[in-house]
Short mmCIF file of C-alpha atoms in Angstrom, two decimals:
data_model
loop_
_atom_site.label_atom_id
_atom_site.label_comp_id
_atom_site.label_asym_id
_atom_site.label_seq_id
_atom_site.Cartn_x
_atom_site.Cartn_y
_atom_site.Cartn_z
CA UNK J 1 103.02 109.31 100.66
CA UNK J 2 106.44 110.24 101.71
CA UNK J 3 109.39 109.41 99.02
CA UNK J 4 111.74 107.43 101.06
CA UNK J 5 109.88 105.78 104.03
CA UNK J 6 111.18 103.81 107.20
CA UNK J 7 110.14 102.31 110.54
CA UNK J 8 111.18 104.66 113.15
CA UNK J 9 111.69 102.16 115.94
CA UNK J 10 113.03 102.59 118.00
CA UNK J 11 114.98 99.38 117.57
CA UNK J 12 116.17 98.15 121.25
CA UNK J 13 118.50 95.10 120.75
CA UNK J 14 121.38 93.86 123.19
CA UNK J 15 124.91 93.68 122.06
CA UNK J 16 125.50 90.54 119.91
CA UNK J 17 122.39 90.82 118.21
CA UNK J 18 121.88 90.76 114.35
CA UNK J 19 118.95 93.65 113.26
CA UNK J 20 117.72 94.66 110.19
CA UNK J 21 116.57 97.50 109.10
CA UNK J 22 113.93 98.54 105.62
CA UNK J 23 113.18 101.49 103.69
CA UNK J 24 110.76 101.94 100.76
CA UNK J 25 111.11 104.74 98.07
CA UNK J 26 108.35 105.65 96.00
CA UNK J 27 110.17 106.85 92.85
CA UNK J 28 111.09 104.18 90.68
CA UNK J 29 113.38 106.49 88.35
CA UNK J 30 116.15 106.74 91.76
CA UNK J 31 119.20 105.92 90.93
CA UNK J 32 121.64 105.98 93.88
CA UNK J 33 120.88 104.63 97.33
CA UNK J 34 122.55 105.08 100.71
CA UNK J 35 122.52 104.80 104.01
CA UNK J 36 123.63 107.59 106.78
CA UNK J 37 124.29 107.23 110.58
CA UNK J 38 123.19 110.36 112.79
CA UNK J 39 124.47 109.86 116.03
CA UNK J 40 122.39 111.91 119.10
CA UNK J 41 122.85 115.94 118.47
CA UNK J 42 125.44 115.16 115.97
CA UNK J 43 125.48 116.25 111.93
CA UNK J 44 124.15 112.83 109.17
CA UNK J 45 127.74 111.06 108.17
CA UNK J 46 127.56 108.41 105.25
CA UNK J 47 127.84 105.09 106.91
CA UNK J 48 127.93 102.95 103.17
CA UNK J 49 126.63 103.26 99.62
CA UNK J 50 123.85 100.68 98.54
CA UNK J 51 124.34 98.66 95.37
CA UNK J 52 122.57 96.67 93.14
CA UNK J 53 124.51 93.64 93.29
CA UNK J 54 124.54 94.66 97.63
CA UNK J 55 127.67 94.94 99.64
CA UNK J 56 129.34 94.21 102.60
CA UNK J 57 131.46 96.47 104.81
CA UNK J 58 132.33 94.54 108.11
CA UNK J 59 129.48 94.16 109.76
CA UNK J 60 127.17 95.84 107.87
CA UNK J 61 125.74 94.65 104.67
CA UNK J 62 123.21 96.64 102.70
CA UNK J 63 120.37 94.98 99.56
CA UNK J 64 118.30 97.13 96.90
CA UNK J 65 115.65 95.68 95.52
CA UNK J 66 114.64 97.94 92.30
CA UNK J 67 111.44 95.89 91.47
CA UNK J 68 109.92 96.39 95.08
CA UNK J 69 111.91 100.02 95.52
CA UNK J 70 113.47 98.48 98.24
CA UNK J 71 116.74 98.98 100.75
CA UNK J 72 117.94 97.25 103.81
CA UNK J 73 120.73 97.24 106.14
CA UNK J 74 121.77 94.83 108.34
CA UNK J 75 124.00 95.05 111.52
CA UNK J 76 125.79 91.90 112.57
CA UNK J 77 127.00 91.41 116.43
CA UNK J 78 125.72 94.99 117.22
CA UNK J 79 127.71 96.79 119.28
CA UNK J 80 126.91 99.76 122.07
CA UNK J 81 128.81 101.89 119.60
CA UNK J 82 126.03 101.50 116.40
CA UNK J 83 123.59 103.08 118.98
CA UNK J 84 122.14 105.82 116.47
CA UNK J 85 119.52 106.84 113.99
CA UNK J 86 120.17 104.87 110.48
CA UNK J 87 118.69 107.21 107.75
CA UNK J 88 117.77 105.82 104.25
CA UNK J 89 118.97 108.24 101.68
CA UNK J 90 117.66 108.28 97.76
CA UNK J 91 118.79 110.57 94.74
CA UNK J 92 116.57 110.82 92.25
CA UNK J 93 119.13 111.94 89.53
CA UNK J 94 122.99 110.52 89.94
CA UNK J 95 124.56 113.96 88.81
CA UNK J 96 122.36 116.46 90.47
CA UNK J 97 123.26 115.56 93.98
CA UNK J 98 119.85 116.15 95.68
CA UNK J 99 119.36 113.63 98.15
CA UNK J 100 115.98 112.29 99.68
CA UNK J 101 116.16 111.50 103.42
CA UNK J 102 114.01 109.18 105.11
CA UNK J 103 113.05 110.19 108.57
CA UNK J 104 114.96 107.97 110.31
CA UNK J 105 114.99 104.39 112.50
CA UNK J 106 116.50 104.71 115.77
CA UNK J 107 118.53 101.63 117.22
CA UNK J 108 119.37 101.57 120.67
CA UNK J 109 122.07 98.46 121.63
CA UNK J 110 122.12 97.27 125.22
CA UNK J 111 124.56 95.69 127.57
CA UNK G 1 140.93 116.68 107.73
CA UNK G 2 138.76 118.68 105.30
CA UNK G 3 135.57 119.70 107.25
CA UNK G 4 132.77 121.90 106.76
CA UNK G 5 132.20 124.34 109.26
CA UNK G 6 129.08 126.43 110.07
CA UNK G 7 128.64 129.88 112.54
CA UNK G 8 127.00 130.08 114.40
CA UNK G 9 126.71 126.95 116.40
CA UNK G 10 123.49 127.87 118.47
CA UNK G 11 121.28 130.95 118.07
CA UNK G 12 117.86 131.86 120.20
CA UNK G 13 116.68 135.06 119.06
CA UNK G 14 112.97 136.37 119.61
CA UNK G 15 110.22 136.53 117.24
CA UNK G 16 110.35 138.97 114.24
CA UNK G 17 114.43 138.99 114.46
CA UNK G 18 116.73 138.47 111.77
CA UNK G 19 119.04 135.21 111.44
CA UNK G 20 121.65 134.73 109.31
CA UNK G 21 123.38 131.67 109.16
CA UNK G 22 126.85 130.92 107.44
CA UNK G 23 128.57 128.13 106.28
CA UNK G 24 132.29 127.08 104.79
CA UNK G 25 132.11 124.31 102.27
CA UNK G 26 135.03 121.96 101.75
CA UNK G 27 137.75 123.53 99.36
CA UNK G 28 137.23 121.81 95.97
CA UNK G 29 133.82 120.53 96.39
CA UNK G 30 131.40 122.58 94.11
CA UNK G 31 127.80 121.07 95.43
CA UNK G 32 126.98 122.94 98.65
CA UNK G 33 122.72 121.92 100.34
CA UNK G 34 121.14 123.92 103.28
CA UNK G 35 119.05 121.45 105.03
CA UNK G 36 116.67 121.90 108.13
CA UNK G 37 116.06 118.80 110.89
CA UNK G 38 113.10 118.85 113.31
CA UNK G 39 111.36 116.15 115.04
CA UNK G 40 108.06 116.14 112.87
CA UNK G 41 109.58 116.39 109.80
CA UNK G 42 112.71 114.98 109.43
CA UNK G 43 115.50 116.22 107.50
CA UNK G 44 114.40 118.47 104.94
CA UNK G 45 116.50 119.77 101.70
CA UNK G 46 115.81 123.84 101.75
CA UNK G 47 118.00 124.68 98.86
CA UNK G 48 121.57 124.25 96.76
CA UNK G 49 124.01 125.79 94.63
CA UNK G 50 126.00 124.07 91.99
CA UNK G 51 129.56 126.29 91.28
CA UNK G 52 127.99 128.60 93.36
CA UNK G 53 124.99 128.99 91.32
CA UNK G 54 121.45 128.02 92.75
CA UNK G 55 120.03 125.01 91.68
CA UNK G 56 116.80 124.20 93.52
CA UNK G 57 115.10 126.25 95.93
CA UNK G 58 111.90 124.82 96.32
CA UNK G 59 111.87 123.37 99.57
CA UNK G 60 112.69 127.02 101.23
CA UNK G 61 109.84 129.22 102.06
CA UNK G 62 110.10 132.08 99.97
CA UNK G 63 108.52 134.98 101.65
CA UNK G 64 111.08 134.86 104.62
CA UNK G 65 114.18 132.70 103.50
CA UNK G 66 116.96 133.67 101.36
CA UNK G 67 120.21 131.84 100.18
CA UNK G 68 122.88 132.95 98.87
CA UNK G 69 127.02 132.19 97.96
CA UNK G 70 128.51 135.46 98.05
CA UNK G 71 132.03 133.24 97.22
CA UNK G 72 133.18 129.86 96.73
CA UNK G 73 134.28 129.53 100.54
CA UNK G 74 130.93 130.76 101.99
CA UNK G 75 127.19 130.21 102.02
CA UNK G 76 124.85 131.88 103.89
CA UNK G 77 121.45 131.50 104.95
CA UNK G 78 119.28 134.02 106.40
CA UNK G 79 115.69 134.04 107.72
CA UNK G 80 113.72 137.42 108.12
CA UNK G 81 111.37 137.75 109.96
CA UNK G 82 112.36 134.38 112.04
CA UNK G 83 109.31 132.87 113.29
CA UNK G 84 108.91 130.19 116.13
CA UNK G 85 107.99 127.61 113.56
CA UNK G 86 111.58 127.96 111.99
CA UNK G 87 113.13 126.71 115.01
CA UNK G 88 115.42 123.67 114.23
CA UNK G 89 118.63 122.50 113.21
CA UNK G 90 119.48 123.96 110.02
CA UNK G 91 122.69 121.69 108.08
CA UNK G 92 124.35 122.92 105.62
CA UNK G 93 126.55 120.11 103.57
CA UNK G 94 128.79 120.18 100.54
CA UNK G 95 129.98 117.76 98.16
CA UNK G 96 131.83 116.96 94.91
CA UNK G 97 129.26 115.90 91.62
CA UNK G 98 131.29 115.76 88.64
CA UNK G 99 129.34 112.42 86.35
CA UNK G 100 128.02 111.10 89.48
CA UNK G 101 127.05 112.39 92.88
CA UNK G 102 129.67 111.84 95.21
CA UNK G 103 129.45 111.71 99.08
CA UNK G 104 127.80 114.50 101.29
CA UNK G 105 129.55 115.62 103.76
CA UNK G 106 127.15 117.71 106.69
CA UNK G 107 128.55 120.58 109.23
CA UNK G 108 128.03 120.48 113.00
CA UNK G 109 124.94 122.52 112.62
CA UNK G 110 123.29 125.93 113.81
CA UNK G 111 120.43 124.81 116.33
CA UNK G 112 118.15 127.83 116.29
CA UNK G 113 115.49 128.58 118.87
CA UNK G 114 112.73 131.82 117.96
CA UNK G 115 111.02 132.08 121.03
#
């Protein structure tokens, strides 16, 4: 079983649309969560953080669930522009730095 | 704005070859990661140095991969013999952990092809 696991879509969804994605990690000792945007070709940047109480940051809001080992994020009134692959991102240890990468679920928006 | 840079940006090079990879951490940050991408297997972590020291190298096959920080401003990467199997897009990424880990920031890249 992988450690951080998501649906690799792809997601197709037309602009205005709300989507949702889910990720499961399989360690229950993590103790950060993110999420990273990798657009086509392009280097992983940190789209937002993921905490326990979640947050909001525009558009996008992101949950953790610790009891199911759970993260989501949602995209509100998706644009062309969030076109990319949404990686899930765990660290096992806050001070080590070592982060856990999930392979990856690919949203395409449409016209 | 503070970037991390990596050399060089593509490479093909034939079987057997050598490859060495380099890459410029952000000034200040003392957390730098090698990471490789391919389709089948994602993003993988390969190895990282804390203050220039290595930390983990378990995800980096041994027998052919090597990492090092020679200095504070550069790590380097090198694969010998290179092997079609290592072809992929190797990241390298650096970041500040003082109590807590603190964001990652990734480099551009070196796609490599071993043909």
């Amino acid at each position: 079983r992988k450690e951080v696991e998501q649906d690799p879509g792809p997601f197709n969804v037309p602009e205005g649309a709300t989507v949702a994605f889910n990720c499961t990690y399989s360690n229950s000792a993590s103790q950060s969560f993110f999420w990273y945007r990798q657009d086509c070709r392009k280097e992983p940047k940190l789209l937002m953080s993921v905490y326990s109480s979640g947050n909001e940051d525009g558009r996008f809001t992101a949950q953790l669930n610790r009891a199911s080992q759970y993260i989501s994020l949602l995209i509100r009134d998706s644009k062309l522009s969030d076109s990319a692959t949404y990686l899930c991102v765990v660290n096992l240890t806050s001070n080590t730095g070592k982060l856990i990468f999930g392979q990856g679920t690919t949203l395409q928006v449409k016209p | 704005d503070a970037r991390v840079t990596q050399t060089p940006r593509h490479k093909v090079t034939e079987m057997g070859q050598e490859v060495t990879m380099r890459c410029q951490p952000i000034l200040g940050h003392n957390t730098v990661f090698w990471y490789r991408q391919t389709m089948m297997q994602g993003l993988e972590l390969l190895a990282y140095f804390r203050n220039r020291a290595p930390l983990d190298d378990s995800g980096m096959p041994k027998d052919r991969f090597s990492a090092e920080m020679p200095d504070a401003t550069l790590a380097t990467l090198k694969i010998q013999p290179s092997e079609p199997r290592d072809s992929a897009v190797y990241f390298c990424a650096s970041g500040l952990v003082r109590i807590v880990q603190e964001t990652q920031y990734f480099g551009p890249g070196t796609r490599l092809l071993v043909l």
